[in-house]
Amino acid sequence: LLLCTFAKCVVGNVEKIIFVSPPPSAIGSSNHPALSSLNINTLTQDELSVRTNLDRIFASEQTSFQGQSSWILLTNLTENQRYELRVCWSALEPTRFDMEAYTLDTVLENDKLLQSLNAYAASRPNVQTSKQSTIIPNSSSLLIEIHSAADYFTDNAELMTNPPPVLVDLILDPFLFNVLPRSLLPTVGYLSLLGIVTWFVARWVASSLQSVADSMETPSKKQN
């Protein structure tokens, strides 16, 4: 049973990046064509997760040992709040993920980053809604670049030449009081409840044992 439980725990992998949300960008999306209609996945306070496929390549010297670049927009964040962005994927799809968080201003001022963002947006099917691809005005926003590198070896020449996309869950997890990810709150509550119950049970057991010990001592004293 323990082995089966352990096996269930290792069927998925997680990579994450922790960051503090910045102040709203001084450059509004409406003032810059590159940000006015981003065709990329977006996470907000109301939409905390999305399932999508990310393209992969084999990291090499030609790619500066980085994987295929993908982008995701985080908008409508709470300024100065800590967040965690997790990439979750199957352990059956060996992949290495590297993530970097950039403010909108940083991307707009860096030609290489802006070119990468535009290339990724142009490569995606144009199926995103305005809600998914629009930066919410006057809100804290970040762009996350995800590098996906295939991390396996096989005799199959096709798989070595063209690694298939990997299915991932992208999850935005706000921190409570900038200390604890919100997703861990049920676990903390369960452990706290378990600790309290254990304390009362331990006291009850100790009291019961003390009562038994006292009852055994009483006849001995009477005989003396």
JSON list of C-alpha atoms in Angstrom, two decimals:
[
{"chain": "A", "resi": 1, "resn": "LEU", "atom": "CA", "xyz": [0.00, 0.00, 0.00]},
{"chain": "A", "resi": 2, "resn": "LEU", "atom": "CA", "xyz": [2.82, 2.38, 0.87]},
{"chain": "A", "resi": 3, "resn": "LEU", "atom": "CA", "xyz": [4.54, 1.60, -2.43]},
{"chain": "A", "resi": 4, "resn": "CYS", "atom": "CA", "xyz": [1.35, 2.33, -4.36]},
{"chain": "A", "resi": 5, "resn": "THR", "atom": "CA", "xyz": [0.93, 5.63, -2.55]},
{"chain": "A", "resi": 6, "resn": "PHE", "atom": "CA", "xyz": [4.52, 6.61, -3.34]},
{"chain": "A", "resi": 7, "resn": "ALA", "atom": "CA", "xyz": [4.02, 5.68, -6.99]},
{"chain": "A", "resi": 8, "resn": "LYS", "atom": "CA", "xyz": [1.06, 8.05, -7.21]},
{"chain": "A", "resi": 9, "resn": "CYS", "atom": "CA", "xyz": [3.17, 10.87, -5.78]},
{"chain": "A", "resi": 10, "resn": "VAL", "atom": "CA", "xyz": [5.83, 10.73, -8.48]},
{"chain": "A", "resi": 11, "resn": "VAL", "atom": "CA", "xyz": [3.67, 10.82, -11.61]},
{"chain": "A", "resi": 12, "resn": "GLY", "atom": "CA", "xyz": [4.02, 14.60, -11.91]},
{"chain": "A", "resi": 13, "resn": "ASN", "atom": "CA", "xyz": [6.76, 17.23, -11.84]},
{"chain": "A", "resi": 14, "resn": "VAL", "atom": "CA", "xyz": [6.66, 20.84, -10.70]},
{"chain": "A", "resi": 15, "resn": "GLU", "atom": "CA", "xyz": [8.86, 23.82, -11.48]},
{"chain": "A", "resi": 16, "resn": "LYS", "atom": "CA", "xyz": [8.14, 27.23, -9.98]},
{"chain": "A", "resi": 17, "resn": "ILE", "atom": "CA", "xyz": [9.18, 30.84, -9.79]},
{"chain": "A", "resi": 18, "resn": "ILE", "atom": "CA", "xyz": [8.44, 33.15, -6.84]},
{"chain": "A", "resi": 19, "resn": "PHE", "atom": "CA", "xyz": [8.17, 36.89, -7.34]},
{"chain": "A", "resi": 20, "resn": "VAL", "atom": "CA", "xyz": [6.74, 40.09, -5.88]},
{"chain": "A", "resi": 21, "resn": "SER", "atom": "CA", "xyz": [4.30, 41.95, -8.11]},
{"chain": "A", "resi": 22, "resn": "PRO", "atom": "CA", "xyz": [5.59, 45.33, -9.29]},
{"chain": "A", "resi": 23, "resn": "PRO", "atom": "CA", "xyz": [3.83, 48.71, -9.40]},
{"chain": "A", "resi": 24, "resn": "PRO", "atom": "CA", "xyz": [1.63, 49.33, -12.47]},
{"chain": "A", "resi": 25, "resn": "SER", "atom": "CA", "xyz": [3.64, 50.02, -15.59]},
{"chain": "A", "resi": 26, "resn": "ALA", "atom": "CA", "xyz": [4.13, 53.63, -16.60]},
{"chain": "A", "resi": 27, "resn": "ILE", "atom": "CA", "xyz": [3.60, 52.51, -20.21]},
{"chain": "A", "resi": 28, "resn": "GLY", "atom": "CA", "xyz": [-0.02, 51.51, -20.74]},
{"chain": "A", "resi": 29, "resn": "SER", "atom": "CA", "xyz": [-0.81, 48.70, -23.15]},
{"chain": "A", "resi": 30, "resn": "SER", "atom": "CA", "xyz": [-2.97, 51.04, -25.22]},
{"chain": "A", "resi": 31, "resn": "ASN", "atom": "CA", "xyz": [0.04, 53.28, -25.78]},
{"chain": "A", "resi": 32, "resn": "HIS", "atom": "CA", "xyz": [2.18, 50.52, -27.24]},
{"chain": "A", "resi": 33, "resn": "PRO", "atom": "CA", "xyz": [1.11, 48.35, -30.21]},
{"chain": "A", "resi": 34, "resn": "ALA", "atom": "CA", "xyz": [3.19, 45.39, -29.02]},
{"chain": "A", "resi": 35, "resn": "LEU", "atom": "CA", "xyz": [1.08, 45.10, -25.87]},
{"chain": "A", "resi": 36, "resn": "SER", "atom": "CA", "xyz": [-2.34, 46.12, -27.16]},
{"chain": "A", "resi": 37, "resn": "SER", "atom": "CA", "xyz": [-3.41, 42.64, -28.31]},
{"chain": "A", "resi": 38, "resn": "LEU", "atom": "CA", "xyz": [-1.15, 39.93, -26.97]},
{"chain": "A", "resi": 39, "resn": "ASN", "atom": "CA", "xyz": [-2.09, 36.52, -28.32]},
{"chain": "A", "resi": 40, "resn": "ILE", "atom": "CA", "xyz": [-0.79, 34.61, -25.29]},
{"chain": "A", "resi": 41, "resn": "ASN", "atom": "CA", "xyz": [-2.24, 32.85, -22.26]},
{"chain": "A", "resi": 42, "resn": "THR", "atom": "CA", "xyz": [-3.08, 35.13, -19.36]},
{"chain": "A", "resi": 43, "resn": "LEU", "atom": "CA", "xyz": [-3.56, 34.54, -15.65]},
{"chain": "A", "resi": 44, "resn": "THR", "atom": "CA", "xyz": [-5.25, 36.97, -13.25]},
{"chain": "A", "resi": 45, "resn": "GLN", "atom": "CA", "xyz": [-6.63, 37.02, -9.72]},
{"chain": "A", "resi": 46, "resn": "ASP", "atom": "CA", "xyz": [-9.85, 35.57, -11.17]},
{"chain": "A", "resi": 47, "resn": "GLU", "atom": "CA", "xyz": [-8.23, 33.08, -13.55]},
{"chain": "A", "resi": 48, "resn": "LEU", "atom": "CA", "xyz": [-5.48, 31.34, -11.60]},
{"chain": "A", "resi": 49, "resn": "SER", "atom": "CA", "xyz": [-4.73, 28.40, -13.87]},
{"chain": "A", "resi": 50, "resn": "VAL", "atom": "CA", "xyz": [-4.63, 27.35, -17.49]},
{"chain": "A", "resi": 51, "resn": "ARG", "atom": "CA", "xyz": [-3.79, 24.09, -19.27]},
{"chain": "A", "resi": 52, "resn": "THR", "atom": "CA", "xyz": [-1.80, 24.41, -22.46]},
{"chain": "A", "resi": 53, "resn": "ASN", "atom": "CA", "xyz": [0.85, 22.81, -24.64]},
{"chain": "A", "resi": 54, "resn": "LEU", "atom": "CA", "xyz": [4.37, 24.25, -24.68]},
{"chain": "A", "resi": 55, "resn": "ASP", "atom": "CA", "xyz": [6.74, 23.56, -27.55]},
{"chain": "A", "resi": 56, "resn": "ARG", "atom": "CA", "xyz": [10.12, 22.03, -26.70]},
{"chain": "A", "resi": 57, "resn": "ILE", "atom": "CA", "xyz": [13.55, 21.85, -28.28]},
{"chain": "A", "resi": 58, "resn": "PHE", "atom": "CA", "xyz": [16.80, 20.23, -27.24]},
{"chain": "A", "resi": 59, "resn": "ALA", "atom": "CA", "xyz": [19.02, 22.79, -25.56]},
{"chain": "A", "resi": 60, "resn": "SER", "atom": "CA", "xyz": [22.34, 23.20, -27.33]},
{"chain": "A", "resi": 61, "resn": "GLU", "atom": "CA", "xyz": [25.16, 25.65, -27.81]},
{"chain": "A", "resi": 62, "resn": "GLN", "atom": "CA", "xyz": [23.25, 27.14, -30.76]},
{"chain": "A", "resi": 63, "resn": "THR", "atom": "CA", "xyz": [20.33, 27.97, -28.44]},
{"chain": "A", "resi": 64, "resn": "SER", "atom": "CA", "xyz": [22.60, 29.19, -25.61]},
{"chain": "A", "resi": 65, "resn": "PHE", "atom": "CA", "xyz": [21.64, 25.98, -23.80]},
{"chain": "A", "resi": 66, "resn": "GLN", "atom": "CA", "xyz": [18.08, 27.24, -23.39]},
{"chain": "A", "resi": 67, "resn": "GLY", "atom": "CA", "xyz": [14.80, 25.64, -24.37]},
{"chain": "A", "resi": 68, "resn": "GLN", "atom": "CA", "xyz": [12.01, 26.87, -26.60]},
{"chain": "A", "resi": 69, "resn": "SER", "atom": "CA", "xyz": [10.71, 30.26, -25.48]},
{"chain": "A", "resi": 70, "resn": "SER", "atom": "CA", "xyz": [7.05, 30.65, -24.46]},
{"chain": "A", "resi": 71, "resn": "TRP", "atom": "CA", "xyz": [5.36, 33.57, -22.75]},
{"chain": "A", "resi": 72, "resn": "ILE", "atom": "CA", "xyz": [2.50, 34.07, -20.32]},
{"chain": "A", "resi": 73, "resn": "LEU", "atom": "CA", "xyz": [0.96, 37.31, -19.10]},
{"chain": "A", "resi": 74, "resn": "LEU", "atom": "CA", "xyz": [0.11, 37.89, -15.44]},
{"chain": "A", "resi": 75, "resn": "THR", "atom": "CA", "xyz": [-2.13, 40.90, -14.93]},
{"chain": "A", "resi": 76, "resn": "ASN", "atom": "CA", "xyz": [-4.50, 42.41, -12.36]},
{"chain": "A", "resi": 77, "resn": "LEU", "atom": "CA", "xyz": [-2.07, 41.41, -9.62]},
{"chain": "A", "resi": 78, "resn": "THR", "atom": "CA", "xyz": [-1.99, 42.99, -6.17]},
{"chain": "A", "resi": 79, "resn": "GLU", "atom": "CA", "xyz": [0.97, 45.35, -5.97]},
{"chain": "A", "resi": 80, "resn": "ASN", "atom": "CA", "xyz": [3.80, 44.23, -3.65]},
{"chain": "A", "resi": 81, "resn": "GLN", "atom": "CA", "xyz": [2.18, 40.86, -3.04]},
{"chain": "A", "resi": 82, "resn": "ARG", "atom": "CA", "xyz": [4.22, 37.70, -3.34]},
{"chain": "A", "resi": 83, "resn": "TYR", "atom": "CA", "xyz": [3.13, 35.10, -5.87]},
{"chain": "A", "resi": 84, "resn": "GLU", "atom": "CA", "xyz": [4.24, 31.71, -7.07]},
{"chain": "A", "resi": 85, "resn": "LEU", "atom": "CA", "xyz": [3.86, 30.54, -10.65]},
{"chain": "A", "resi": 86, "resn": "ARG", "atom": "CA", "xyz": [4.04, 26.77, -11.04]},
{"chain": "A", "resi": 87, "resn": "VAL", "atom": "CA", "xyz": [4.51, 24.66, -14.13]},
{"chain": "A", "resi": 88, "resn": "CYS", "atom": "CA", "xyz": [3.11, 21.16, -13.58]},
{"chain": "A", "resi": 89, "resn": "TRP", "atom": "CA", "xyz": [3.63, 18.37, -16.09]},
{"chain": "A", "resi": 90, "resn": "SER", "atom": "CA", "xyz": [3.71, 14.61, -16.37]},
{"chain": "A", "resi": 91, "resn": "ALA", "atom": "CA", "xyz": [6.82, 12.78, -15.24]},
{"chain": "A", "resi": 92, "resn": "LEU", "atom": "CA", "xyz": [6.45, 10.72, -18.41]},
{"chain": "A", "resi": 93, "resn": "GLU", "atom": "CA", "xyz": [7.44, 13.83, -20.41]},
{"chain": "A", "resi": 94, "resn": "PRO", "atom": "CA", "xyz": [11.05, 14.58, -19.35]},
{"chain": "A", "resi": 95, "resn": "THR", "atom": "CA", "xyz": [11.42, 18.33, -19.68]},
{"chain": "A", "resi": 96, "resn": "ARG", "atom": "CA", "xyz": [13.53, 21.08, -18.14]},
{"chain": "A", "resi": 97, "resn": "PHE", "atom": "CA", "xyz": [11.84, 24.42, -17.52]},
{"chain": "A", "resi": 98, "resn": "ASP", "atom": "CA", "xyz": [13.57, 27.72, -16.83]},
{"chain": "A", "resi": 99, "resn": "MET", "atom": "CA", "xyz": [11.50, 30.81, -16.03]},
{"chain": "A", "resi": 100, "resn": "GLU", "atom": "CA", "xyz": [12.19, 34.52, -15.86]},
{"chain": "A", "resi": 101, "resn": "ALA", "atom": "CA", "xyz": [9.83, 37.29, -14.76]},
{"chain": "A", "resi": 102, "resn": "TYR", "atom": "CA", "xyz": [9.94, 40.68, -16.51]},
{"chain": "A", "resi": 103, "resn": "THR", "atom": "CA", "xyz": [8.07, 43.92, -16.02]},
{"chain": "A", "resi": 104, "resn": "LEU", "atom": "CA", "xyz": [6.34, 45.35, -19.08]},
{"chain": "A", "resi": 105, "resn": "ASP", "atom": "CA", "xyz": [8.82, 48.21, -19.23]},
{"chain": "A", "resi": 106, "resn": "THR", "atom": "CA", "xyz": [11.76, 45.79, -19.22]},
{"chain": "A", "resi": 107, "resn": "VAL", "atom": "CA", "xyz": [10.37, 43.83, -22.16]},
{"chain": "A", "resi": 108, "resn": "LEU", "atom": "CA", "xyz": [9.57, 46.96, -24.16]},
{"chain": "A", "resi": 109, "resn": "GLU", "atom": "CA", "xyz": [13.05, 48.34, -23.61]},
{"chain": "A", "resi": 110, "resn": "ASN", "atom": "CA", "xyz": [14.82, 45.11, -24.59]},
{"chain": "A", "resi": 111, "resn": "ASP", "atom": "CA", "xyz": [14.68, 44.37, -28.31]},
{"chain": "A", "resi": 112, "resn": "LYS", "atom": "CA", "xyz": [15.62, 40.71, -27.84]},
{"chain": "A", "resi": 113, "resn": "LEU", "atom": "CA", "xyz": [12.85, 40.07, -25.32]},
{"chain": "A", "resi": 114, "resn": "LEU", "atom": "CA", "xyz": [10.30, 41.99, -27.36]},
{"chain": "A", "resi": 115, "resn": "GLN", "atom": "CA", "xyz": [11.21, 40.06, -30.49]},
{"chain": "A", "resi": 116, "resn": "SER", "atom": "CA", "xyz": [10.87, 36.77, -28.60]},
{"chain": "A", "resi": 117, "resn": "LEU", "atom": "CA", "xyz": [7.46, 37.80, -27.25]},
{"chain": "A", "resi": 118, "resn": "ASN", "atom": "CA", "xyz": [6.18, 38.87, -30.66]},
{"chain": "A", "resi": 119, "resn": "ALA", "atom": "CA", "xyz": [7.49, 35.70, -32.32]},
{"chain": "A", "resi": 120, "resn": "TYR", "atom": "CA", "xyz": [5.74, 33.50, -29.76]},
{"chain": "A", "resi": 121, "resn": "ALA", "atom": "CA", "xyz": [2.47, 35.44, -30.01]},
{"chain": "A", "resi": 122, "resn": "ALA", "atom": "CA", "xyz": [2.56, 35.22, -33.81]},
{"chain": "A", "resi": 123, "resn": "SER", "atom": "CA", "xyz": [3.17, 31.46, -33.72]},
{"chain": "A", "resi": 124, "resn": "ARG", "atom": "CA", "xyz": [0.03, 30.74, -31.70]},
{"chain": "A", "resi": 125, "resn": "PRO", "atom": "CA", "xyz": [-3.42, 30.11, -33.19]},
{"chain": "A", "resi": 126, "resn": "ASN", "atom": "CA", "xyz": [-5.49, 33.26, -32.94]},
{"chain": "A", "resi": 127, "resn": "VAL", "atom": "CA", "xyz": [-8.12, 31.81, -30.60]},
{"chain": "A", "resi": 128, "resn": "GLN", "atom": "CA", "xyz": [-7.61, 33.94, -27.51]},
{"chain": "A", "resi": 129, "resn": "THR", "atom": "CA", "xyz": [-10.37, 36.17, -26.21]},
{"chain": "A", "resi": 130, "resn": "SER", "atom": "CA", "xyz": [-9.86, 39.82, -25.35]},
{"chain": "A", "resi": 131, "resn": "LYS", "atom": "CA", "xyz": [-10.07, 38.89, -21.67]},
{"chain": "A", "resi": 132, "resn": "GLN", "atom": "CA", "xyz": [-7.25, 36.40, -22.05]},
{"chain": "A", "resi": 133, "resn": "SER", "atom": "CA", "xyz": [-4.93, 38.63, -24.05]},
{"chain": "A", "resi": 134, "resn": "THR", "atom": "CA", "xyz": [-5.46, 42.16, -22.75]},
{"chain": "A", "resi": 135, "resn": "ILE", "atom": "CA", "xyz": [-3.49, 43.83, -19.99]},
{"chain": "A", "resi": 136, "resn": "ILE", "atom": "CA", "xyz": [-5.86, 45.29, -17.41]},
{"chain": "A", "resi": 137, "resn": "PRO", "atom": "CA", "xyz": [-5.20, 49.05, -17.27]},
{"chain": "A", "resi": 138, "resn": "ASN", "atom": "CA", "xyz": [-3.52, 50.54, -14.20]},
{"chain": "A", "resi": 139, "resn": "SER", "atom": "CA", "xyz": [-2.85, 47.12, -12.70]},
{"chain": "A", "resi": 140, "resn": "SER", "atom": "CA", "xyz": [0.29, 45.33, -11.65]},
{"chain": "A", "resi": 141, "resn": "SER", "atom": "CA", "xyz": [1.40, 43.10, -14.51]},
{"chain": "A", "resi": 142, "resn": "LEU", "atom": "CA", "xyz": [4.30, 40.84, -15.40]},
{"chain": "A", "resi": 143, "resn": "LEU", "atom": "CA", "xyz": [5.42, 38.86, -18.40]},
{"chain": "A", "resi": 144, "resn": "ILE", "atom": "CA", "xyz": [6.90, 35.43, -17.69]},
{"chain": "A", "resi": 145, "resn": "GLU", "atom": "CA", "xyz": [9.22, 33.81, -20.20]},
{"chain": "A", "resi": 146, "resn": "ILE", "atom": "CA", "xyz": [9.31, 30.01, -19.99]},
{"chain": "A", "resi": 147, "resn": "HIS", "atom": "CA", "xyz": [12.11, 28.06, -21.67]},
{"chain": "A", "resi": 148, "resn": "SER", "atom": "CA", "xyz": [11.12, 24.44, -22.34]},
{"chain": "A", "resi": 149, "resn": "ALA", "atom": "CA", "xyz": [13.91, 21.99, -23.14]},
{"chain": "A", "resi": 150, "resn": "ALA", "atom": "CA", "xyz": [13.39, 18.31, -23.92]},
{"chain": "A", "resi": 151, "resn": "ASP", "atom": "CA", "xyz": [15.37, 16.25, -21.43]},
{"chain": "A", "resi": 152, "resn": "TYR", "atom": "CA", "xyz": [15.45, 12.71, -22.77]},
{"chain": "A", "resi": 153, "resn": "PHE", "atom": "CA", "xyz": [17.31, 10.39, -25.13]},
{"chain": "A", "resi": 154, "resn": "THR", "atom": "CA", "xyz": [15.77, 7.83, -27.43]},
{"chain": "A", "resi": 155, "resn": "ASP", "atom": "CA", "xyz": [16.67, 5.72, -30.46]},
{"chain": "A", "resi": 156, "resn": "ASN", "atom": "CA", "xyz": [13.69, 7.24, -32.27]},
{"chain": "A", "resi": 157, "resn": "ALA", "atom": "CA", "xyz": [15.24, 9.71, -34.71]},
{"chain": "A", "resi": 158, "resn": "GLU", "atom": "CA", "xyz": [11.98, 11.62, -35.16]},
{"chain": "A", "resi": 159, "resn": "LEU", "atom": "CA", "xyz": [11.60, 12.26, -31.43]},
{"chain": "A", "resi": 160, "resn": "MET", "atom": "CA", "xyz": [15.22, 13.37, -31.21]},
{"chain": "A", "resi": 161, "resn": "THR", "atom": "CA", "xyz": [14.74, 15.76, -34.13]},
{"chain": "A", "resi": 162, "resn": "ASN", "atom": "CA", "xyz": [11.27, 17.09, -33.30]},
{"chain": "A", "resi": 163, "resn": "PRO", "atom": "CA", "xyz": [10.33, 16.77, -29.62]},
{"chain": "A", "resi": 164, "resn": "PRO", "atom": "CA", "xyz": [6.54, 16.88, -29.24]},
{"chain": "A", "resi": 165, "resn": "PRO", "atom": "CA", "xyz": [4.92, 19.66, -27.19]},
{"chain": "A", "resi": 166, "resn": "VAL", "atom": "CA", "xyz": [4.46, 18.98, -23.50]},
{"chain": "A", "resi": 167, "resn": "LEU", "atom": "CA", "xyz": [1.08, 19.40, -21.80]},
{"chain": "A", "resi": 168, "resn": "VAL", "atom": "CA", "xyz": [1.38, 21.61, -18.72]},
{"chain": "A", "resi": 169, "resn": "ASP", "atom": "CA", "xyz": [-0.76, 23.28, -16.10]},
{"chain": "A", "resi": 170, "resn": "LEU", "atom": "CA", "xyz": [0.27, 26.86, -15.38]},
{"chain": "A", "resi": 171, "resn": "ILE", "atom": "CA", "xyz": [-0.89, 27.83, -11.89]},
{"chain": "A", "resi": 172, "resn": "LEU", "atom": "CA", "xyz": [-0.68, 31.25, -10.25]},
{"chain": "A", "resi": 173, "resn": "ASP", "atom": "CA", "xyz": [-0.68, 30.96, -6.46]},
{"chain": "A", "resi": 174, "resn": "PRO", "atom": "CA", "xyz": [-0.95, 34.13, -4.31]},
{"chain": "A", "resi": 175, "resn": "PHE", "atom": "CA", "xyz": [0.78, 34.15, -0.93]},
{"chain": "A", "resi": 176, "resn": "LEU", "atom": "CA", "xyz": [-1.21, 34.82, 2.23]},
{"chain": "A", "resi": 177, "resn": "PHE", "atom": "CA", "xyz": [0.43, 37.71, 4.10]},
{"chain": "A", "resi": 178, "resn": "ASN", "atom": "CA", "xyz": [3.42, 37.17, 1.76]},
{"chain": "A", "resi": 179, "resn": "VAL", "atom": "CA", "xyz": [4.34, 34.11, 3.84]},
{"chain": "A", "resi": 180, "resn": "LEU", "atom": "CA", "xyz": [2.35, 31.07, 2.73]},
{"chain": "A", "resi": 181, "resn": "PRO", "atom": "CA", "xyz": [1.00, 30.05, -0.70]},
{"chain": "A", "resi": 182, "resn": "ARG", "atom": "CA", "xyz": [-2.78, 30.00, -0.60]},
{"chain": "A", "resi": 183, "resn": "SER", "atom": "CA", "xyz": [-2.84, 26.45, -1.96]},
{"chain": "A", "resi": 184, "resn": "LEU", "atom": "CA", "xyz": [-1.08, 25.23, 1.20]},
{"chain": "A", "resi": 185, "resn": "LEU", "atom": "CA", "xyz": [-3.73, 26.66, 3.53]},
{"chain": "A", "resi": 186, "resn": "PRO", "atom": "CA", "xyz": [-5.84, 23.44, 3.63]},
{"chain": "A", "resi": 187, "resn": "THR", "atom": "CA", "xyz": [-2.70, 21.42, 4.39]},
{"chain": "A", "resi": 188, "resn": "VAL", "atom": "CA", "xyz": [-1.68, 23.76, 7.20]},
{"chain": "A", "resi": 189, "resn": "GLY", "atom": "CA", "xyz": [-5.22, 23.66, 8.59]},
{"chain": "A", "resi": 190, "resn": "TYR", "atom": "CA", "xyz": [-5.26, 19.87, 8.48]},
{"chain": "A", "resi": 191, "resn": "LEU", "atom": "CA", "xyz": [-1.88, 19.59, 10.20]},
{"chain": "A", "resi": 192, "resn": "SER", "atom": "CA", "xyz": [-2.93, 22.11, 12.86]},
{"chain": "A", "resi": 193, "resn": "LEU", "atom": "CA", "xyz": [-6.16, 20.21, 13.53]},
{"chain": "A", "resi": 194, "resn": "LEU", "atom": "CA", "xyz": [-4.24, 16.95, 13.64]},
{"chain": "A", "resi": 195, "resn": "GLY", "atom": "CA", "xyz": [-1.78, 18.45, 16.12]},
{"chain": "A", "resi": 196, "resn": "ILE", "atom": "CA", "xyz": [-4.58, 19.68, 18.40]},
{"chain": "A", "resi": 197, "resn": "VAL", "atom": "CA", "xyz": [-6.39, 16.34, 18.30]},
{"chain": "A", "resi": 198, "resn": "THR", "atom": "CA", "xyz": [-3.12, 14.51, 18.95]},
{"chain": "A", "resi": 199, "resn": "TRP", "atom": "CA", "xyz": [-2.42, 16.73, 21.98]},
{"chain": "A", "resi": 200, "resn": "PHE", "atom": "CA", "xyz": [-5.83, 16.02, 23.53]},
{"chain": "A", "resi": 201, "resn": "VAL", "atom": "CA", "xyz": [-5.53, 12.29, 22.81]},
{"chain": "A", "resi": 202, "resn": "ALA", "atom": "CA", "xyz": [-2.06, 12.23, 24.37]},
{"chain": "A", "resi": 203, "resn": "ARG", "atom": "CA", "xyz": [-3.37, 13.97, 27.50]},
{"chain": "A", "resi": 204, "resn": "TRP", "atom": "CA", "xyz": [-6.28, 11.52, 27.71]},
{"chain": "A", "resi": 205, "resn": "VAL", "atom": "CA", "xyz": [-3.95, 8.53, 27.34]},
{"chain": "A", "resi": 206, "resn": "ALA", "atom": "CA", "xyz": [-1.56, 9.94, 29.95]},
{"chain": "A", "resi": 207, "resn": "SER", "atom": "CA", "xyz": [-4.45, 10.58, 32.34]},
{"chain": "A", "resi": 208, "resn": "SER", "atom": "CA", "xyz": [-5.80, 7.07, 31.81]},
{"chain": "A", "resi": 209, "resn": "LEU", "atom": "CA", "xyz": [-2.41, 5.50, 32.46]},
{"chain": "A", "resi": 210, "resn": "GLN", "atom": "CA", "xyz": [-2.01, 7.60, 35.59]},
{"chain": "A", "resi": 211, "resn": "SER", "atom": "CA", "xyz": [-5.43, 6.46, 36.83]},
{"chain": "A", "resi": 212, "resn": "VAL", "atom": "CA", "xyz": [-4.50, 2.82, 36.25]},
{"chain": "A", "resi": 213, "resn": "ALA", "atom": "CA", "xyz": [-1.21, 3.29, 38.07]},
{"chain": "A", "resi": 214, "resn": "ASP", "atom": "CA", "xyz": [-2.95, 4.96, 41.02]},
{"chain": "A", "resi": 215, "resn": "SER", "atom": "CA", "xyz": [-5.56, 2.20, 41.23]},
{"chain": "A", "resi": 216, "resn": "MET", "atom": "CA", "xyz": [-2.81, -0.42, 41.35]},
{"chain": "A", "resi": 217, "resn": "GLU", "atom": "CA", "xyz": [-0.98, 1.41, 44.14]},
{"chain": "A", "resi": 218, "resn": "THR", "atom": "CA", "xyz": [-4.06, 1.75, 46.38]},
{"chain": "A", "resi": 219, "resn": "PRO", "atom": "CA", "xyz": [-4.51, -2.01, 47.18]},
{"chain": "A", "resi": 220, "resn": "SER", "atom": "CA", "xyz": [-0.80, -2.30, 47.91]},
{"chain": "A", "resi": 221, "resn": "LYS", "atom": "CA", "xyz": [-0.99, 0.50, 50.49]},
{"chain": "A", "resi": 222, "resn": "LYS", "atom": "CA", "xyz": [-4.04, -1.12, 52.16]},
{"chain": "A", "resi": 223, "resn": "GLN", "atom": "CA", "xyz": [-2.20, -4.44, 52.50]},
{"chain": "A", "resi": 224, "resn": "ASN", "atom": "CA", "xyz": [0.71, -2.70, 54.19]}
]
